[in-house]
């Protein structure tokens, strides 16, 4: 998982590995990993996600499969767009 801007600040890292079959599982694991920082979970609520370069949009995160070795981009809202 790659974190950008406010997500990176809240996670305290730019990226970390995931071991999950779906985006929902990966996000649940990340929330658990960063449970000591409640700001992390708040930031995730506002984020958009790209999985291997494809926007997730409004799809249910439980239906978004993750490939082994793939990339999840965690994108908080950016000023100006």
Short mmCIF file of N, CA and C in Angstrom, two decimals:
data_model
loop_
_atom_site.label_atom_id
_atom_site.label_comp_id
_atom_site.label_asym_id
_atom_site.label_seq_id
_atom_site.Cartn_x
_atom_site.Cartn_y
_atom_site.Cartn_z
N UNK A 1 0.85 -1.16 0.00
CA UNK A 1 0.00 0.00 0.00
C UNK A 1 0.90 1.22 0.00
N UNK A 2 0.54 2.17 -0.85
CA UNK A 2 1.27 3.43 -0.90
C UNK A 2 0.35 4.54 -0.38
N UNK A 3 0.86 5.27 0.58
CA UNK A 3 0.09 6.35 1.19
C UNK A 3 0.59 7.69 0.67
N UNK A 4 -0.35 8.59 0.42
CA UNK A 4 -0.02 9.92 -0.09
C UNK A 4 -0.56 11.00 0.85
N UNK A 5 0.18 12.10 0.92
CA UNK A 5 -0.22 13.32 1.63
C UNK A 5 -0.67 13.01 3.06
N UNK A 6 -1.92 13.37 3.41
CA UNK A 6 -2.41 13.20 4.79
C UNK A 6 -2.42 11.73 5.21
N UNK A 7 -2.65 10.82 4.27
CA UNK A 7 -2.63 9.38 4.60
C UNK A 7 -1.21 8.95 4.98
N UNK A 8 -0.23 9.48 4.27
CA UNK A 8 1.17 9.18 4.59
C UNK A 8 1.53 9.71 5.97
N UNK A 9 1.09 10.93 6.27
CA UNK A 9 1.37 11.52 7.58
C UNK A 9 0.71 10.72 8.70
N UNK A 10 -0.53 10.32 8.49
CA UNK A 10 -1.26 9.57 9.52
C UNK A 10 -0.68 8.17 9.72
N UNK A 11 -0.23 7.55 8.64
CA UNK A 11 0.36 6.20 8.74
C UNK A 11 1.78 6.25 9.29
N UNK A 12 2.45 7.38 9.10
CA UNK A 12 3.84 7.49 9.54
C UNK A 12 4.80 6.77 8.62
N UNK A 13 4.33 6.43 7.42
CA UNK A 13 5.17 5.74 6.44
C UNK A 13 4.61 6.01 5.05
N UNK A 14 5.45 5.91 4.04
CA UNK A 14 5.01 6.12 2.67
C UNK A 14 4.37 4.86 2.08
N UNK A 15 4.82 3.72 2.53
CA UNK A 15 4.23 2.48 2.02
C UNK A 15 4.49 1.33 2.98
N UNK A 16 3.64 0.31 2.83
CA UNK A 16 3.78 -0.91 3.63
C UNK A 16 3.13 -2.06 2.87
N UNK A 17 3.59 -3.27 3.11
CA UNK A 17 3.03 -4.42 2.40
C UNK A 17 1.64 -4.77 2.91
N UNK A 18 0.91 -5.48 2.10
CA UNK A 18 -0.38 -6.02 2.53
C UNK A 18 -0.43 -7.50 2.19
N UNK A 19 -1.23 -8.24 2.95
CA UNK A 19 -1.49 -9.65 2.68
C UNK A 19 -3.00 -9.80 2.79
N UNK A 20 -3.69 -9.59 1.67
CA UNK A 20 -5.15 -9.59 1.68
C UNK A 20 -5.65 -9.97 0.30
N UNK A 21 -6.84 -10.54 0.27
CA UNK A 21 -7.46 -10.93 -1.00
C UNK A 21 -8.31 -9.81 -1.59
N UNK A 22 -8.81 -8.91 -0.72
CA UNK A 22 -9.66 -7.82 -1.20
C UNK A 22 -9.18 -6.49 -0.60
N UNK A 23 -9.64 -5.41 -1.20
CA UNK A 23 -9.31 -4.09 -0.68
C UNK A 23 -9.86 -3.93 0.73
N UNK A 24 -11.06 -4.42 1.00
CA UNK A 24 -11.64 -4.31 2.34
C UNK A 24 -10.75 -4.99 3.38
N UNK A 25 -10.24 -6.17 3.07
CA UNK A 25 -9.36 -6.88 4.00
C UNK A 25 -8.07 -6.10 4.23
N UNK A 26 -7.50 -5.53 3.18
CA UNK A 26 -6.26 -4.76 3.31
C UNK A 26 -6.49 -3.52 4.16
N UNK A 27 -7.61 -2.84 3.95
CA UNK A 27 -7.89 -1.63 4.73
C UNK A 27 -8.18 -1.97 6.19
N UNK A 28 -8.88 -3.08 6.44
CA UNK A 28 -9.11 -3.51 7.82
C UNK A 28 -7.79 -3.80 8.53
N UNK A 29 -6.89 -4.47 7.83
CA UNK A 29 -5.58 -4.78 8.42
C UNK A 29 -4.78 -3.51 8.67
N UNK A 30 -4.85 -2.55 7.76
CA UNK A 30 -4.13 -1.29 7.95
C UNK A 30 -4.70 -0.52 9.14
N UNK A 31 -6.04 -0.50 9.26
CA UNK A 31 -6.66 0.16 10.42
C UNK A 31 -6.19 -0.48 11.73
N UNK A 32 -6.12 -1.80 11.75
CA UNK A 32 -5.67 -2.51 12.95
C UNK A 32 -4.20 -2.20 13.23
N UNK A 33 -3.39 -2.17 12.20
CA UNK A 33 -1.96 -1.88 12.35
C UNK A 33 -1.73 -0.48 12.93
N UNK A 34 -2.59 0.46 12.56
CA UNK A 34 -2.42 1.85 12.99
C UNK A 34 -3.48 2.27 14.01
N UNK A 35 -4.00 1.31 14.75
CA UNK A 35 -5.07 1.58 15.73
C UNK A 35 -4.66 2.59 16.79
N UNK A 36 -3.40 2.68 17.09
CA UNK A 36 -2.93 3.63 18.11
C UNK A 36 -3.07 5.09 17.65
N UNK A 37 -3.28 5.29 16.35
CA UNK A 37 -3.44 6.63 15.80
C UNK A 37 -4.83 6.75 15.16
N UNK A 38 -5.84 7.22 15.90
CA UNK A 38 -7.20 7.30 15.36
C UNK A 38 -7.32 8.21 14.15
N UNK A 39 -6.38 9.12 13.95
CA UNK A 39 -6.42 9.99 12.77
C UNK A 39 -6.30 9.17 11.49
N UNK A 40 -5.57 8.06 11.54
CA UNK A 40 -5.41 7.21 10.36
C UNK A 40 -6.76 6.74 9.85
N UNK A 41 -7.61 6.21 10.72
CA UNK A 41 -8.93 5.72 10.31
C UNK A 41 -9.78 6.87 9.77
N UNK A 42 -9.68 8.04 10.38
CA UNK A 42 -10.44 9.20 9.90
C UNK A 42 -10.01 9.62 8.49
N UNK A 43 -8.71 9.59 8.26
CA UNK A 43 -8.20 9.94 6.93
C UNK A 43 -8.69 8.94 5.89
N UNK A 44 -8.66 7.66 6.22
CA UNK A 44 -9.11 6.65 5.25
C UNK A 44 -10.54 6.86 4.80
N UNK A 45 -11.39 7.39 5.67
CA UNK A 45 -12.79 7.64 5.30
C UNK A 45 -12.92 8.62 4.16
N UNK A 46 -11.94 9.49 3.99
CA UNK A 46 -12.01 10.52 2.95
C UNK A 46 -11.21 10.15 1.70
N UNK A 47 -10.54 9.03 1.71
CA UNK A 47 -9.62 8.67 0.63
C UNK A 47 -10.30 8.02 -0.57
N UNK A 48 -9.62 8.19 -1.70
CA UNK A 48 -9.91 7.42 -2.91
C UNK A 48 -8.81 6.38 -3.03
N UNK A 49 -9.09 5.33 -3.81
CA UNK A 49 -8.12 4.24 -3.92
C UNK A 49 -7.93 3.86 -5.38
N UNK A 50 -6.69 3.55 -5.71
CA UNK A 50 -6.35 2.95 -7.00
C UNK A 50 -5.78 1.58 -6.70
N UNK A 51 -6.23 0.58 -7.44
CA UNK A 51 -5.68 -0.76 -7.31
C UNK A 51 -5.02 -1.10 -8.64
N UNK A 52 -3.71 -1.27 -8.60
CA UNK A 52 -2.91 -1.52 -9.79
C UNK A 52 -3.22 -0.50 -10.88
N UNK A 53 -3.37 0.75 -10.47
CA UNK A 53 -3.59 1.85 -11.40
C UNK A 53 -5.03 2.12 -11.79
N UNK A 54 -5.95 1.25 -11.41
CA UNK A 54 -7.36 1.41 -11.77
C UNK A 54 -8.14 2.02 -10.61
N UNK A 55 -8.93 3.07 -10.86
CA UNK A 55 -9.72 3.68 -9.79
C UNK A 55 -10.77 2.71 -9.24
N UNK A 56 -10.92 2.69 -7.93
CA UNK A 56 -11.93 1.85 -7.28
C UNK A 56 -13.30 2.51 -7.36
N UNK A 57 -13.32 3.83 -7.27
CA UNK A 57 -14.59 4.56 -7.33
C UNK A 57 -15.51 4.18 -6.19
N UNK A 58 -16.78 3.97 -6.50
CA UNK A 58 -17.79 3.68 -5.48
C UNK A 58 -18.02 2.18 -5.27
N UNK A 59 -17.20 1.34 -5.89
CA UNK A 59 -17.38 -0.11 -5.71
C UNK A 59 -17.20 -0.50 -4.25
N UNK A 60 -17.94 -1.48 -3.82
CA UNK A 60 -17.80 -2.06 -2.48
C UNK A 60 -16.37 -2.61 -2.37
N UNK A 61 -15.65 -2.18 -1.36
CA UNK A 61 -14.26 -2.60 -1.20
C UNK A 61 -14.11 -4.11 -1.02
N UNK A 62 -15.17 -4.76 -0.55
CA UNK A 62 -15.14 -6.21 -0.40
C UNK A 62 -15.18 -6.95 -1.72
N UNK A 63 -15.54 -6.25 -2.79
CA UNK A 63 -15.62 -6.87 -4.13
C UNK A 63 -14.42 -6.52 -5.00
N UNK A 64 -13.46 -5.78 -4.45
CA UNK A 64 -12.29 -5.37 -5.23
C UNK A 64 -11.13 -6.32 -4.91
N UNK A 65 -10.81 -7.22 -5.84
CA UNK A 65 -9.75 -8.19 -5.58
C UNK A 65 -8.37 -7.54 -5.64
N UNK A 66 -7.44 -8.08 -4.85
CA UNK A 66 -6.06 -7.63 -4.87
C UNK A 66 -5.18 -8.76 -5.35
N UNK A 67 -4.26 -8.42 -6.23
CA UNK A 67 -3.31 -9.40 -6.74
C UNK A 67 -2.09 -9.44 -5.83
N UNK A 68 -1.51 -10.61 -5.69
CA UNK A 68 -0.27 -10.71 -4.94
C UNK A 68 0.79 -9.85 -5.63
N UNK A 69 1.46 -9.02 -4.87
CA UNK A 69 2.47 -8.15 -5.45
C UNK A 69 1.92 -6.91 -6.12
N UNK A 70 0.61 -6.69 -6.01
CA UNK A 70 -0.02 -5.53 -6.61
C UNK A 70 0.21 -4.27 -5.79
N UNK A 71 -0.40 -3.19 -6.23
CA UNK A 71 -0.24 -1.91 -5.56
C UNK A 71 -1.59 -1.29 -5.27
N UNK A 72 -1.76 -0.83 -4.04
CA UNK A 72 -2.93 -0.05 -3.64
C UNK A 72 -2.44 1.35 -3.33
N UNK A 73 -2.97 2.34 -4.04
CA UNK A 73 -2.64 3.74 -3.78
C UNK A 73 -3.74 4.32 -2.92
N UNK A 74 -3.37 4.95 -1.81
CA UNK A 74 -4.32 5.56 -0.88
C UNK A 74 -4.20 7.07 -1.03
N UNK A 75 -5.25 7.67 -1.62
CA UNK A 75 -5.20 9.07 -2.04
C UNK A 75 -6.22 9.93 -1.29
N UNK A 76 -5.77 10.73 -0.33
CA UNK A 76 -6.69 11.65 0.32
C UNK A 76 -7.05 12.77 -0.65
N UNK A 77 -8.11 13.53 -0.35
CA UNK A 77 -8.46 14.65 -1.23
C UNK A 77 -7.28 15.64 -1.30
N UNK A 78 -7.03 16.13 -2.49
CA UNK A 78 -5.95 17.09 -2.70
C UNK A 78 -6.56 18.46 -2.98
N UNK A 79 -5.93 19.50 -2.52
CA UNK A 79 -6.40 20.86 -2.79
C UNK A 79 -6.32 21.10 -4.30
N UNK A 80 -7.36 21.72 -4.82
CA UNK A 80 -7.37 22.09 -6.22
C UNK A 80 -7.77 20.99 -7.16
N UNK A 81 -8.27 19.85 -6.63
CA UNK A 81 -8.72 18.84 -7.57
C UNK A 81 -8.77 17.51 -7.06
#
